[in-house]
mmCIF file of C-alpha atoms and ligand atoms in Angstrom:
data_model
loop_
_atom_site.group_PDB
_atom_site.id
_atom_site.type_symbol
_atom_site.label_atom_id
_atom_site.label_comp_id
_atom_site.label_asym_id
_atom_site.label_seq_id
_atom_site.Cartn_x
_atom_site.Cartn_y
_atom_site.Cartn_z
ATOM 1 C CA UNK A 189 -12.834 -11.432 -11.984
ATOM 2 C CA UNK A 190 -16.398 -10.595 -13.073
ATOM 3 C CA UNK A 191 -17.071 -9.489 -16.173
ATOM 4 C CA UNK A 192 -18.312 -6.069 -14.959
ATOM 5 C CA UNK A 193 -14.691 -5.307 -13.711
ATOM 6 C CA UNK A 194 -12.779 -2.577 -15.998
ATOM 7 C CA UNK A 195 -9.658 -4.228 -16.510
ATOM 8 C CA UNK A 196 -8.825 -1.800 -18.904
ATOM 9 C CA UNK A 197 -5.204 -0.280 -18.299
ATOM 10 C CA UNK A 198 -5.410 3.746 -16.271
ATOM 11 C CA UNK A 199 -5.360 6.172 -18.531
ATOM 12 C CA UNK A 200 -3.423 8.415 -16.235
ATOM 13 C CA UNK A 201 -0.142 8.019 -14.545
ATOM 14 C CA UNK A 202 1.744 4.638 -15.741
ATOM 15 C CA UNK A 203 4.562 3.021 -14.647
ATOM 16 C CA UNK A 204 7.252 5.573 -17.161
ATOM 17 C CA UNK A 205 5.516 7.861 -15.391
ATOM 18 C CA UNK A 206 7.297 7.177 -12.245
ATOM 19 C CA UNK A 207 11.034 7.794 -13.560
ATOM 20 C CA UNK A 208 9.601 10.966 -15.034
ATOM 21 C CA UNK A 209 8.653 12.301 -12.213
ATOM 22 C CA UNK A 210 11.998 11.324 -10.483
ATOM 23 C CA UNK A 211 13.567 13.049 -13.284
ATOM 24 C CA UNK A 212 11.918 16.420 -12.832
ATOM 25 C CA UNK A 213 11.965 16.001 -9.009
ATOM 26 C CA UNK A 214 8.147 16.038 -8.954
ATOM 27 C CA UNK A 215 6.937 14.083 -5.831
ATOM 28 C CA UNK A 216 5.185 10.770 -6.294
ATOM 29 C CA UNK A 217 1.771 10.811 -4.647
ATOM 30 C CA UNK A 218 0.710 7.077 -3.006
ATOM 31 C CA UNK A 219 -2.042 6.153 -1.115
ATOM 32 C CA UNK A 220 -3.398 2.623 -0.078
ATOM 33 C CA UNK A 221 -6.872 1.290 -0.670
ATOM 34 C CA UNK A 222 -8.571 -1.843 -0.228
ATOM 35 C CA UNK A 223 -11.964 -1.235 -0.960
ATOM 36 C CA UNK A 224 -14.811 0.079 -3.435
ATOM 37 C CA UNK A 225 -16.247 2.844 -1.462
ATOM 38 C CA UNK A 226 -12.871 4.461 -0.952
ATOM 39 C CA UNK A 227 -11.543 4.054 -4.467
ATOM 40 C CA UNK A 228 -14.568 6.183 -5.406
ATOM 41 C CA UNK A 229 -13.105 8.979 -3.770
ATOM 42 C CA UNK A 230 -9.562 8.149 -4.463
ATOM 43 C CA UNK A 231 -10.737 8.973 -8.351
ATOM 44 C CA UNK A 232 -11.916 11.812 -7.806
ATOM 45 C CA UNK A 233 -8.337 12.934 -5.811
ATOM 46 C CA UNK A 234 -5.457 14.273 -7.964
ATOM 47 C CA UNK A 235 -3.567 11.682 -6.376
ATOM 48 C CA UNK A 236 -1.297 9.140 -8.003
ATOM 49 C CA UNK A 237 -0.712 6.210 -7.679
ATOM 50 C CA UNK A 238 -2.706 3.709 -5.203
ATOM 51 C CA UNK A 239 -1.407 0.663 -3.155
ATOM 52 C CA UNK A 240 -3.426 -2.343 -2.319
ATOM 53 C CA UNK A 241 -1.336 -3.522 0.686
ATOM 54 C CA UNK A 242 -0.914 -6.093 2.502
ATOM 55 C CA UNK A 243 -1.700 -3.868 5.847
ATOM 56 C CA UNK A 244 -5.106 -4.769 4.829
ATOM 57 C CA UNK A 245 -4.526 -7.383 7.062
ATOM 58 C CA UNK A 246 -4.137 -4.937 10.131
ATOM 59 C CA UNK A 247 -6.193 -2.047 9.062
ATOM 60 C CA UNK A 248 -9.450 -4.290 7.927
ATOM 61 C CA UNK A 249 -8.745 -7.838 8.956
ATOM 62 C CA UNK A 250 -7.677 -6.878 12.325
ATOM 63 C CA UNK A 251 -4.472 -9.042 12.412
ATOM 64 C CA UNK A 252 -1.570 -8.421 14.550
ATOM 65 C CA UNK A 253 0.731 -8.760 11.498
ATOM 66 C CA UNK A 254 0.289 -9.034 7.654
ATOM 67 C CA UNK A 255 1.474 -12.695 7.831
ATOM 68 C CA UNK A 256 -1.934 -14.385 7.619
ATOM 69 C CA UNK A 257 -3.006 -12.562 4.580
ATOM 70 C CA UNK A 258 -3.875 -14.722 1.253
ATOM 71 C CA UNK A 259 -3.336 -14.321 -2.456
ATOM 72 C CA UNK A 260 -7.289 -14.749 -2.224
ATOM 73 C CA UNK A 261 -7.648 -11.442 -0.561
ATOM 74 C CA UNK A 262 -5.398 -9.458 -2.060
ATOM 75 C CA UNK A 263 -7.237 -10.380 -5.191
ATOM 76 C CA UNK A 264 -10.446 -9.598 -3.917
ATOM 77 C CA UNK A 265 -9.321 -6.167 -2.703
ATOM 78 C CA UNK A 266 -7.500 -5.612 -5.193
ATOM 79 C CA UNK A 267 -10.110 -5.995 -7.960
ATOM 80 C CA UNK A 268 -12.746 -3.980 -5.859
ATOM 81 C CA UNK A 269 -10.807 -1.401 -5.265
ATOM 82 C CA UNK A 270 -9.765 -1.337 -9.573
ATOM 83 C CA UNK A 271 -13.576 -1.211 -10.126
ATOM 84 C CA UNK A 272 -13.811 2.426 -8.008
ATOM 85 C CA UNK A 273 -10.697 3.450 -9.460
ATOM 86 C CA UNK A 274 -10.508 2.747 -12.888
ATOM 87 C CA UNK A 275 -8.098 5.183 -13.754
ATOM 88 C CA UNK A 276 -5.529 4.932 -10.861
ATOM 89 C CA UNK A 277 -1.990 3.221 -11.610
ATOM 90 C CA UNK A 278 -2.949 0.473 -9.177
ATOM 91 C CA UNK A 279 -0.451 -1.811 -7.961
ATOM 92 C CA UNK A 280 -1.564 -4.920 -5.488
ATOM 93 C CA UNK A 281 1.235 -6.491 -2.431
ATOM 94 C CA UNK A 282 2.397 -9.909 -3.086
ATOM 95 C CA UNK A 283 1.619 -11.737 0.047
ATOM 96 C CA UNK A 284 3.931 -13.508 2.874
ATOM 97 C CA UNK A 285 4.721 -17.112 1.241
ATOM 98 C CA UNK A 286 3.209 -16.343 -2.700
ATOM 99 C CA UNK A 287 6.818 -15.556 -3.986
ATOM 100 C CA UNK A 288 9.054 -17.807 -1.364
ATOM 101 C CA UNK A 289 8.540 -21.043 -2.671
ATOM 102 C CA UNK A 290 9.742 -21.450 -6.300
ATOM 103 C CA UNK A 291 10.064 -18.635 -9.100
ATOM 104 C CA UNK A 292 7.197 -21.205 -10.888
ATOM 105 C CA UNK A 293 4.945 -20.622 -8.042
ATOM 106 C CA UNK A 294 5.649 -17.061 -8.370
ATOM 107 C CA UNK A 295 4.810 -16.604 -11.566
ATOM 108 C CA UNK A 296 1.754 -18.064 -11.575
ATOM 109 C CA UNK A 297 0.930 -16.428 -8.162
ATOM 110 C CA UNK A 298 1.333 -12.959 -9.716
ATOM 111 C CA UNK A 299 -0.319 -14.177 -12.931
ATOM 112 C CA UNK A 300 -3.279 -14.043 -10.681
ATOM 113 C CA UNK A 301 -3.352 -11.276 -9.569
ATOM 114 C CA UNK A 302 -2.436 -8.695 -12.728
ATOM 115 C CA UNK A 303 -5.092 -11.280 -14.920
ATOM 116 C CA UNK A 304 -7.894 -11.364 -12.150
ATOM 117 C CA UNK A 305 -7.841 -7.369 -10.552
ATOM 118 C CA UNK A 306 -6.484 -5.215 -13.636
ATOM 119 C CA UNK A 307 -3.430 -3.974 -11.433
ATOM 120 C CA UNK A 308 -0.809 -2.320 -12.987
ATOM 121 C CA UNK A 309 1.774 -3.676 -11.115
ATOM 122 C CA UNK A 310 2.966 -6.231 -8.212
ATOM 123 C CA UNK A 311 4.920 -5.305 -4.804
ATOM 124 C CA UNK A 312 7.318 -7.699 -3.170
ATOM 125 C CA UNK A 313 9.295 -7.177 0.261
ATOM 126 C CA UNK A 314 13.049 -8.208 -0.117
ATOM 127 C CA UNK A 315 16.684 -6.951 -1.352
ATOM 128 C CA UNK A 316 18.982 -9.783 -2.730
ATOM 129 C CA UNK A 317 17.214 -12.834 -2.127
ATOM 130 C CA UNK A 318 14.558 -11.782 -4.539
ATOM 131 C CA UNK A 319 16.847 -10.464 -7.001
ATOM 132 C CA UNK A 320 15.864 -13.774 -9.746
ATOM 133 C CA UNK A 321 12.135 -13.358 -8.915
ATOM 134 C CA UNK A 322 12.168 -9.678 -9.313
ATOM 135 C CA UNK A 323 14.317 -10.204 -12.864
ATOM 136 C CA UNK A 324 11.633 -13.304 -13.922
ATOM 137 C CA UNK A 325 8.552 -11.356 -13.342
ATOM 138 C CA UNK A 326 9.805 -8.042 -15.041
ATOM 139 C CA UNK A 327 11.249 -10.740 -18.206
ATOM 140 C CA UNK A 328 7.469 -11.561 -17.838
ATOM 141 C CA UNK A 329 5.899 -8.017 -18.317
ATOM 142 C CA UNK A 330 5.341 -7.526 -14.719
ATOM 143 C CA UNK A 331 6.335 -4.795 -13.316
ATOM 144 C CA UNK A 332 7.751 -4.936 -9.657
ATOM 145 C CA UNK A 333 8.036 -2.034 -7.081
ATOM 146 C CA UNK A 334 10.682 -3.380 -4.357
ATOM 147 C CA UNK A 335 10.419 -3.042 -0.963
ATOM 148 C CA UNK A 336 12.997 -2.364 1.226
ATOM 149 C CA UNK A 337 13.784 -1.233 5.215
ATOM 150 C CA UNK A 338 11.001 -2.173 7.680
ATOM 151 C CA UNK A 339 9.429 -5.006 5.556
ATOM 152 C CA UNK A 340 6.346 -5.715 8.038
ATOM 153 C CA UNK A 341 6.867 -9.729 6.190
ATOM 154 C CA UNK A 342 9.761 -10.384 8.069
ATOM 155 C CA UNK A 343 8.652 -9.051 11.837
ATOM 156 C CA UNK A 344 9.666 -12.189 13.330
ATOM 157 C CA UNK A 345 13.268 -11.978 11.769
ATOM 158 C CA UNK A 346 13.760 -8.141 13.113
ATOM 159 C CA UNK A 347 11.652 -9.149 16.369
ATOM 160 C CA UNK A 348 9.026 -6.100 16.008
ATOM 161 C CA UNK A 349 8.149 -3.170 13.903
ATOM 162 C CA UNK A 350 11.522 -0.943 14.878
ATOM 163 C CA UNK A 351 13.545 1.666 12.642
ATOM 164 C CA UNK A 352 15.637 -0.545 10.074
ATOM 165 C CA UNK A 353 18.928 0.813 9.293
ATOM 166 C CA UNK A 354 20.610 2.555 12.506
ATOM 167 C CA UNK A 355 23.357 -0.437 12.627
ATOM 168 C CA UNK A 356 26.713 0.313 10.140
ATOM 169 C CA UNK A 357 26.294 -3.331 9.025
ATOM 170 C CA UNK A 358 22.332 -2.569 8.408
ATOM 171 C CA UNK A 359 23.066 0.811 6.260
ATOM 172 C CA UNK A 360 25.266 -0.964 3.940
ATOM 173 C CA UNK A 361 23.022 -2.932 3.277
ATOM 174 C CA UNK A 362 20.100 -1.499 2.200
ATOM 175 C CA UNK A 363 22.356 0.988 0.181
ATOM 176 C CA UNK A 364 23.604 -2.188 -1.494
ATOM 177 C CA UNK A 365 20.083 -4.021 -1.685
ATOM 178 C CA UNK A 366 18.408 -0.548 -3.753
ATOM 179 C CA UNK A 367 21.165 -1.024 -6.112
ATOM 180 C CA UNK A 368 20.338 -4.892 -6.739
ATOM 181 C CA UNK A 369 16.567 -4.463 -6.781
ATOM 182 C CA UNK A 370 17.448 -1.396 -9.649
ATOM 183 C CA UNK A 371 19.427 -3.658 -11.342
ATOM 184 C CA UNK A 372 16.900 -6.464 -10.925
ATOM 185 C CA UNK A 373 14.398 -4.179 -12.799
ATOM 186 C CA UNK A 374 12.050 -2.489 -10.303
ATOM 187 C CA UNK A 375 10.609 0.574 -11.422
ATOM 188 C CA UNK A 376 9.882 1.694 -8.290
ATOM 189 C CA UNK A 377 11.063 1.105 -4.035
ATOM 190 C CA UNK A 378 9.179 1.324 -0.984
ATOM 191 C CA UNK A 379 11.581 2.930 1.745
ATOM 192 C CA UNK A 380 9.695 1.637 5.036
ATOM 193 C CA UNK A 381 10.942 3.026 8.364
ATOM 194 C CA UNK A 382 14.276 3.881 7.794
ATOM 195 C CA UNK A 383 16.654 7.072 9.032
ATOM 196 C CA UNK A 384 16.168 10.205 7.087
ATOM 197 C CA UNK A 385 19.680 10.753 5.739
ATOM 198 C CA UNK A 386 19.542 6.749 5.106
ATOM 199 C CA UNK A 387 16.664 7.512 2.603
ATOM 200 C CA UNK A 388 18.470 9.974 1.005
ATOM 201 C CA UNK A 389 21.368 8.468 0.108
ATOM 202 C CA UNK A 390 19.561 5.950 -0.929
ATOM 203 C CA UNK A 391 17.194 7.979 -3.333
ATOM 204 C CA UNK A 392 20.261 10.296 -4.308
ATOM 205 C CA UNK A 393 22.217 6.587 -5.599
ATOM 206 C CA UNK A 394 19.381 5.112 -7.830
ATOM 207 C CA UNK A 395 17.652 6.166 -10.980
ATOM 208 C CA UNK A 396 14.399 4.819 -10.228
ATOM 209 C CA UNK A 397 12.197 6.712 -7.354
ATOM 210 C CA UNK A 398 11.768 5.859 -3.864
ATOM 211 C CA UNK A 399 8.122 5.986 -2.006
ATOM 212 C CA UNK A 400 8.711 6.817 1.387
ATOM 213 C CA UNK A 401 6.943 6.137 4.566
ATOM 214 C CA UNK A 402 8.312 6.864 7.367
ATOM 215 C CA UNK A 403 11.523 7.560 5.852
ATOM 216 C CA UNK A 404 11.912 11.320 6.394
ATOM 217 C CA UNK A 405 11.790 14.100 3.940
ATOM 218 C CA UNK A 406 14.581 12.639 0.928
ATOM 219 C CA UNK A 407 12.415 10.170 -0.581
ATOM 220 C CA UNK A 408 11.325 10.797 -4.098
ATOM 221 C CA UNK A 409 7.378 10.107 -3.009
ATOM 222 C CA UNK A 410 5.374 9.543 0.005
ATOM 223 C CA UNK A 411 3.148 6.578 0.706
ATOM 224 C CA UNK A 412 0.588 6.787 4.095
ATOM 225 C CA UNK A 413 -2.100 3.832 5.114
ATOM 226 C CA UNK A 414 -5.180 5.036 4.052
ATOM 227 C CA UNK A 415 -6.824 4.732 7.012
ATOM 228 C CA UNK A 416 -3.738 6.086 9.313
ATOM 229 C CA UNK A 417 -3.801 9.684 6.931
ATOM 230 C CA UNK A 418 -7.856 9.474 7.675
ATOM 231 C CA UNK A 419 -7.133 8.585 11.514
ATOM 232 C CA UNK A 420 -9.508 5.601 11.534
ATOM 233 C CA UNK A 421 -7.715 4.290 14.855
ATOM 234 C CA UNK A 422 -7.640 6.598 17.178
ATOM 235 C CA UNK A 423 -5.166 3.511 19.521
ATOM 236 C CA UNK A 424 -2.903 3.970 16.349
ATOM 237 C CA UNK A 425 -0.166 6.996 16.775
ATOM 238 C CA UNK A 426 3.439 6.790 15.245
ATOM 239 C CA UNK A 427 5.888 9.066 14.553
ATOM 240 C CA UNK A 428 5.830 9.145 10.702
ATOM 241 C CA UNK A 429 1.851 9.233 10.665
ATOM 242 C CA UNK A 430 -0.079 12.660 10.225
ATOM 243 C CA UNK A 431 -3.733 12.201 10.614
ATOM 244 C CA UNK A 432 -5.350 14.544 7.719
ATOM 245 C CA UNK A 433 -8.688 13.889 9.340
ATOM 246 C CA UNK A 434 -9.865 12.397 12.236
ATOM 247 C CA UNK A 435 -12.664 10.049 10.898
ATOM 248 C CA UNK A 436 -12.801 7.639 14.413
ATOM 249 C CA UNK A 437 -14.036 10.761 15.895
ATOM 250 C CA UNK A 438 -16.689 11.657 12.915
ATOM 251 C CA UNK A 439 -17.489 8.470 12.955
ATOM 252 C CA UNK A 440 -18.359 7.743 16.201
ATOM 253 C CA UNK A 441 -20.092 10.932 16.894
ATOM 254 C CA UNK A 442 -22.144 10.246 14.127
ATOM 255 C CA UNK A 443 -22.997 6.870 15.335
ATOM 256 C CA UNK A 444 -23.853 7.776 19.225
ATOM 257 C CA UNK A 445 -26.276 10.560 17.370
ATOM 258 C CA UNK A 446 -28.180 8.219 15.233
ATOM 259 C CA UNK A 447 -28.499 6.064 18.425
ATOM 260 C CA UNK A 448 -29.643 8.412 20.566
ATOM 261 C CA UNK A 449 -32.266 9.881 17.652
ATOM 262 C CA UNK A 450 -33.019 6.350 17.586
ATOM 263 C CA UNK A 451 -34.254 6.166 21.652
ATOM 264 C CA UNK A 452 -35.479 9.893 21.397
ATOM 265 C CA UNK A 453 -38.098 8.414 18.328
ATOM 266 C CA UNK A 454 -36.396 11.746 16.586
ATOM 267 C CA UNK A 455 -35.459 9.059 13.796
ATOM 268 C CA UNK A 456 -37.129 8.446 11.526
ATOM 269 C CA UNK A 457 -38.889 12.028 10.306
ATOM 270 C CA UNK A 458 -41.805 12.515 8.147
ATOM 271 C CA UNK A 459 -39.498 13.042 5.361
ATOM 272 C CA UNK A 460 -38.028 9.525 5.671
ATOM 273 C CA UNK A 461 -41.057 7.758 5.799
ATOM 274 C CA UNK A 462 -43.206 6.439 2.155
ATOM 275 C CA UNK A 463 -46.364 7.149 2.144
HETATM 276 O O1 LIG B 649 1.119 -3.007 2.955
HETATM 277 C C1 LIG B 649 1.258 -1.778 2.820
HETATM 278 O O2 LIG B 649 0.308 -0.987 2.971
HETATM 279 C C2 LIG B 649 2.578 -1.286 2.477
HETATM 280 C C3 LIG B 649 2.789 0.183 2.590
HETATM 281 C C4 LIG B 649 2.966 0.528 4.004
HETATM 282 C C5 LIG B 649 3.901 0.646 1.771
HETATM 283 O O3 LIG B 649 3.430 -2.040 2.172
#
């Protein structure tokens, strides 16, 4: 991390903040990030907390999955994004393979990233089977959201991106894997893609919140890819998404202007020009 990185801890929301808010059934605001120029903004929104996910690898990489991400790049995002947003509660994904291996490699995995970016907090997909990772990083003063539901990690297990949850066998067991991850320590879930009165129970059985995305209307916060809320891709279109803006459009309107101005000698004016 460079020395010109403000590592310092937000001075806003932290992580109590996020059973409070359960407590007093106050919504939980999340957005994700992944870079400087959008952080700026992100500061200057009353919103909460901010996500550097792993869908960076779709949304900027341009992967067909979030399997090929690195630590690496989640550090780098993570720490840009810290710099625009200094006072955020910022928490950074754990990538496919950084907490498989061994609770050791773990550790020092997600040493990384809260020493190098100034993140707040880690994410990790996963109900049971991460149940001693979880419980070793929170011994360690890390604090873990969970992740439960559609866990994009695993799309080769589920065989695509489809609502988690439906099956009998599939219900129980997310019910059961919210209560492990709460006892494991999280302070916080991701519900991903999962039926509405699934969410519900879920959030109405645990004392920690749940951050929703495509999980219907029960959750105790909402989380949206940044660039899905700012409709960036205009080939992207689920269900669960609303597009707050339509920036493809602006965008490319914007471009095919300049362009033209370009051919046209309209651009550059007078006024752009030193003398
Ligand atoms: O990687 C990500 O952006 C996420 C959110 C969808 C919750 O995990």
């Amino acid at each position: 991390m460079s020395s010109s990185t403000n590592t310092t801890a937000a001075r806003g929301f932290t992580v109590n903040d996020f059973r409070k808010y359960k407590a007093s059934a106050t919504p939980i605001s999340m957005i994700t990030c992944y870079d400087h120029a959008f952080a700026k903004i992100i500061e200057k929104s009353p919103i909460d907390t901010v996500l550097v996910g792993d869908s960076l690898g779709n949304v900027i990489a341009g992967y067909s999955s979030t399997l090929p991400v690195t630590l690496d790049q989640i550090i780098y995002h993570t720490e840009i994004v810290r710099r625009g947003a200094p006072s955020k509660f910022l928490i950074a994904d754990m990538p496919f393979m950084s907490y498989h291996v061994s609770i050791e490699d773990t550790m020092r995995n997600a040493g990384r990233v809260m020493k190098e970016t100034g993140a707040q907090a880690v994410k990790l997909e996963g109900g049971r089977d991460f149940s001693k990772t979880i419980e070793s990083l929170v011994k360690a003063s890390i604090p873990v959201m969970g992740h439960l539901g559609l866990t994009p990690q695993s799309v080769h297990r589920f065989g695509g991106y489809g609502v988690q949850g439906r099956e009998a066998h599939e219900h129980r067991r997310i019910l059961e894997d919210a209560k492990i991850l709460e006892e494991s320590g999280v302070f916080t879930m991701v519900l991903e893609k999962i039926p509405e009165s699934l969410a519900r129970e879920v959030s109405e059985s645990i004392s920690v919140p749940t951050i929703g995305i495509g999980a219907g209307r029960g959750c105790d916060g909402q989380v949206l890819v940044l660039n899905d809320m700012l409709g960036m891709d205009e080939s992207f279109n689920p269900k669960f998404v609303k597009k707050y803006a339509n920036l493809f459009e602006i965008s490319l309107k914007a471009i095919e202007e300049f362009h033209r101005e370009i051919r046209e000698r309209n651009f550059p004016e007078e006024k752009h020009a030193y003398s």
